[in-house]
């Protein structure tokens, strides 16, 4: 778990690594401190966009792979940001950092819940949050101290050691969790629901929970042609009635919500 906490802390350290050295960045690239603040804004924006990529990736390929890959990918743009020859290049590398960071942050919480619960789930989550706070302090205070001593480029560049070490440790120590299977669609359960409803002869959705006693082809064969047609009709009508009642209830609920919202807005405009 040490590698996981180190990786989580490195994500926040990289995120806020330029916050305390904005004046130095302004002097180095001849921009105002407010303009230098874009080095924080682009990371936050890229982080929000990257979460849409890493979330499905971790669901499909596994939490460990997402966490380790994100930590390893973060090393290169961190070194690139330290060596950036211009402010635009620095912003580009900061954007790449922001795209890598969600790989651990989005998969970190579900990994803690799946890997450490119920044994030390609460404590593990506390350690995880504490590592994020510590990473933010390292990114601000640590980089500022190094920048005051040997320069801001060293302050940013040395942060690459954190995700690199975390990736190596996590690859060796983290447990591979089984990938959860995707849930089937809602309407794929309609045939089984219809067969269950046909056994009770009612379109009440509560009857779906009854044990299925679908009419087999052999039992229908013992019936006469009118009875077979009647049984088939009841099966089809029961299934359609179940779906129609469900969709009608959804429409009614939506209409009632719209009506309540319209009444509330009308009352507010009058007052």
XYZ file of C-alpha atoms in Angstrom:
271
model
C 0.000 0.000 0.000
C 3.004 2.298 0.365
C 3.388 2.566 -3.393
C -0.289 3.362 -3.824
C -0.151 6.156 -1.251
C 3.051 7.491 -2.811
C 1.383 7.545 -6.208
C -1.697 9.319 -4.868
C 0.444 11.949 -3.188
C 2.490 12.486 -6.329
C -0.662 13.308 -8.301
C -1.546 16.238 -6.057
C 2.090 17.287 -5.770
C 2.339 17.594 -9.549
C -1.025 19.341 -9.793
C -0.008 22.206 -7.482
C 3.705 22.225 -8.262
C 3.651 25.658 -9.929
C 1.306 27.413 -7.502
C 4.034 28.667 -5.172
C 6.492 29.656 -7.904
C 4.289 31.813 -10.128
C 6.537 34.902 -9.692
C 9.600 32.881 -10.731
C 7.763 31.561 -13.777
C 6.685 35.082 -14.680
C 10.263 36.333 -14.576
C 11.623 33.331 -16.461
C 9.142 33.536 -19.342
C 8.419 37.289 -19.197
C 4.745 36.935 -18.360
C 2.666 38.379 -15.556
C 1.994 36.279 -12.445
C -1.682 36.211 -13.413
C -0.722 34.840 -16.822
C 1.552 32.330 -15.139
C -1.492 31.113 -13.202
C -2.587 29.366 -16.386
C -0.160 26.609 -15.415
C -2.703 25.654 -12.739
C -5.825 26.261 -14.811
C -4.806 24.026 -17.703
C -4.047 21.150 -15.336
C -7.452 21.386 -13.667
C -9.230 21.581 -17.022
C -7.283 18.633 -18.445
C -7.914 16.679 -15.245
C -11.661 17.113 -15.672
C -11.451 15.950 -19.292
C -9.141 13.049 -18.523
C -11.539 11.635 -15.961
C -13.915 10.760 -18.804
C -11.148 8.665 -20.370
C -9.618 6.960 -17.358
C -12.911 6.044 -15.707
C -14.090 3.704 -18.499
C -10.500 2.530 -18.995
C -10.228 1.341 -15.394
C -13.609 -0.379 -15.644
C -12.574 -2.252 -18.765
C -8.912 -3.060 -18.160
C -8.688 -3.067 -14.370
C -7.917 -0.660 -11.543
C -4.292 -1.705 -11.121
C -3.455 -1.247 -14.779
C -5.004 2.215 -14.776
C -3.193 3.293 -11.607
C 0.224 1.983 -12.626
C -0.037 3.265 -16.199
C -1.082 6.750 -15.093
C 1.836 6.994 -12.672
C 4.310 5.842 -15.304
C 2.950 8.207 -17.957
C 3.168 11.167 -15.586
C 6.968 10.993 -15.446
C 7.664 12.216 -18.991
C 5.538 15.407 -18.973
C 6.861 16.273 -15.517
C 10.433 16.193 -16.797
C 9.304 18.049 -19.920
C 7.726 20.810 -17.840
C 10.999 21.266 -15.971
C 12.900 21.599 -19.259
C 10.318 23.720 -21.108
C 12.058 26.382 -23.258
C 8.979 28.619 -23.528
C 5.784 29.335 -21.681
C 3.614 27.738 -24.366
C 5.614 24.526 -24.163
C 5.249 24.598 -20.388
C 1.470 24.865 -20.759
C 1.488 21.945 -23.188
C 3.358 19.708 -20.759
C 1.122 20.823 -17.903
C -1.890 19.821 -19.987
C -0.392 16.377 -20.520
C 0.141 16.105 -16.786
C -3.505 16.905 -16.208
C -4.572 14.167 -18.613
C -2.472 11.581 -16.757
C -3.480 12.458 -13.201
C -7.093 11.134 -13.306
C -5.799 7.646 -14.056
C -5.041 7.215 -10.366
C -7.534 9.608 -8.827
C -10.605 8.131 -10.539
C -9.566 4.525 -9.933
C -8.102 5.106 -6.475
C -11.354 5.312 -4.523
C -12.973 2.198 -6.057
C -9.682 0.318 -5.706
C -9.541 1.072 -1.981
C -13.169 0.013 -1.599
C -12.661 -3.224 -3.537
C -9.204 -4.253 -2.338
C -9.210 -3.308 1.339
C -12.862 -3.576 2.402
C -14.176 -4.827 4.756
C -10.908 -5.438 6.644
C -9.217 -2.033 6.707
C -11.450 -0.197 4.247
C -12.065 2.784 6.530
C -8.444 3.168 7.549
C -7.263 2.667 3.972
C -9.556 5.440 2.777
C -8.203 7.684 5.528
C -4.639 6.939 4.455
C -5.594 7.686 0.850
C -7.073 11.097 1.692
C -4.109 11.921 3.935
C -1.695 11.108 1.112
C -3.539 13.520 -1.183
C -3.243 16.305 1.390
C 0.442 15.529 1.912
C 0.991 15.611 -1.831
C -0.568 19.054 -2.051
C 1.782 20.303 0.655
C 4.799 18.804 -1.098
C 3.769 20.410 -4.368
C 3.492 23.827 -2.780
C 5.977 23.992 0.097
C 8.523 21.477 -1.166
C 8.788 22.939 -4.656
C 8.992 26.462 -3.228
C 11.890 25.510 -0.951
C 13.796 23.763 -3.734
C 13.120 26.651 -6.122
C 14.484 29.129 -3.593
C 17.645 27.071 -3.209
C 18.587 25.705 -6.633
C 15.918 26.961 -9.049
C 12.330 26.264 -10.051
C 13.274 23.804 -12.794
C 14.838 21.490 -10.233
C 11.820 21.901 -8.006
C 9.483 20.662 -10.735
C 11.856 18.077 -12.183
C 12.532 16.306 -8.898
C 8.818 15.586 -8.563
C 9.183 13.038 -11.368
C 10.857 10.722 -8.861
C 7.579 10.319 -6.969
C 5.373 8.852 -9.732
C 8.280 6.809 -11.092
C 8.936 5.184 -7.725
C 5.213 4.716 -7.156
C 4.744 2.964 -10.503
C 7.524 0.479 -9.736
C 6.244 -0.244 -6.234
C 2.617 -0.567 -7.311
C 3.464 -2.913 -10.164
C 5.077 -5.253 -7.645
C 2.744 -4.913 -4.678
C -0.789 -4.063 -5.787
C -3.281 -6.889 -6.120
C -4.973 -7.524 -9.452
C -8.704 -7.256 -8.903
C -11.163 -9.137 -11.124
C -12.738 -6.952 -13.774
C -16.440 -6.541 -13.100
C -18.721 -7.778 -15.854
C -20.978 -5.243 -17.466
C -24.646 -5.273 -16.564
C -27.056 -6.329 -19.275
C -29.486 -3.840 -20.753
C -32.865 -3.129 -19.213
C -34.999 -4.436 -22.058
C -33.129 -7.738 -22.336
C -34.965 -8.896 -19.243
C -38.374 -8.302 -20.850
C -38.854 -11.869 -22.254
C -38.192 -13.480 -18.876
C -40.440 -10.939 -17.183
C -43.177 -11.653 -19.698
C -42.908 -15.408 -19.162
C -43.082 -14.931 -15.409
C -46.092 -12.656 -15.721
C -47.869 -15.109 -18.040
C -47.705 -17.779 -15.349
C -49.848 -15.631 -13.055
C -52.142 -14.273 -15.768
C -51.653 -10.716 -14.499
C -49.777 -7.708 -15.787
C -48.948 -6.486 -12.289
C -45.164 -5.868 -12.115
C -45.147 -7.249 -8.572
C -45.937 -10.670 -9.950
C -42.552 -10.774 -11.684
C -40.935 -11.906 -8.467
C -42.919 -15.150 -8.548
C -41.043 -18.313 -9.647
C -41.130 -18.700 -13.433
C -43.572 -21.298 -14.734
C -43.513 -20.568 -18.428
C -45.801 -22.617 -20.667
C -43.653 -25.098 -22.556
C -44.273 -26.239 -26.111
C -45.055 -29.786 -24.955
C -47.738 -28.609 -22.543
C -49.218 -26.383 -25.229
C -49.304 -29.348 -27.530
C -51.782 -31.087 -25.225
C -54.175 -28.181 -25.598
C -56.469 -27.560 -28.469
C -55.771 -24.937 -31.135
C -57.991 -22.273 -29.467
C -56.328 -22.882 -26.094
C -52.861 -22.664 -27.619
C -53.745 -19.378 -29.291
C -55.203 -18.102 -26.026
C -52.082 -19.062 -24.059
C -49.824 -17.384 -26.597
C -51.995 -14.292 -26.607
C -51.899 -14.070 -22.825
C -48.114 -14.361 -22.886
C -47.702 -11.591 -25.455
C -50.311 -9.330 -23.902
C -48.877 -9.822 -20.422
C -45.396 -8.844 -21.579
C -46.660 -5.850 -23.544
C -48.845 -4.820 -20.632
C -45.839 -4.922 -18.292
C -43.744 -2.736 -20.589
C -46.598 -0.360 -21.340
C -47.484 0.062 -17.676
C -43.832 0.762 -16.843
C -43.464 3.323 -19.647
C -46.807 4.908 -18.785
C -45.794 5.289 -15.151
C -42.540 6.913 -16.248
C -44.415 9.356 -18.489
C -46.922 10.146 -15.753
C -44.149 10.772 -13.254
C -42.346 13.034 -15.730
C -45.533 14.968 -16.486
C -46.268 15.469 -12.797
C -42.741 16.772 -12.240
C -43.084 19.222 -15.126
C -46.467 20.370 -13.822
C -45.077 20.972 -10.333
C -42.128 22.908 -11.752
C -44.459 25.018 -13.918
C -46.693 25.808 -10.945
C -43.703 26.756 -8.816
C -42.336 29.077 -11.506
C -45.776 30.661 -12.000
C -46.125 31.283 -8.267
C -42.655 32.814 -8.113
C -43.382 35.149 -11.038
C -46.628 36.318 -9.425
C -44.997 37.015 -6.095
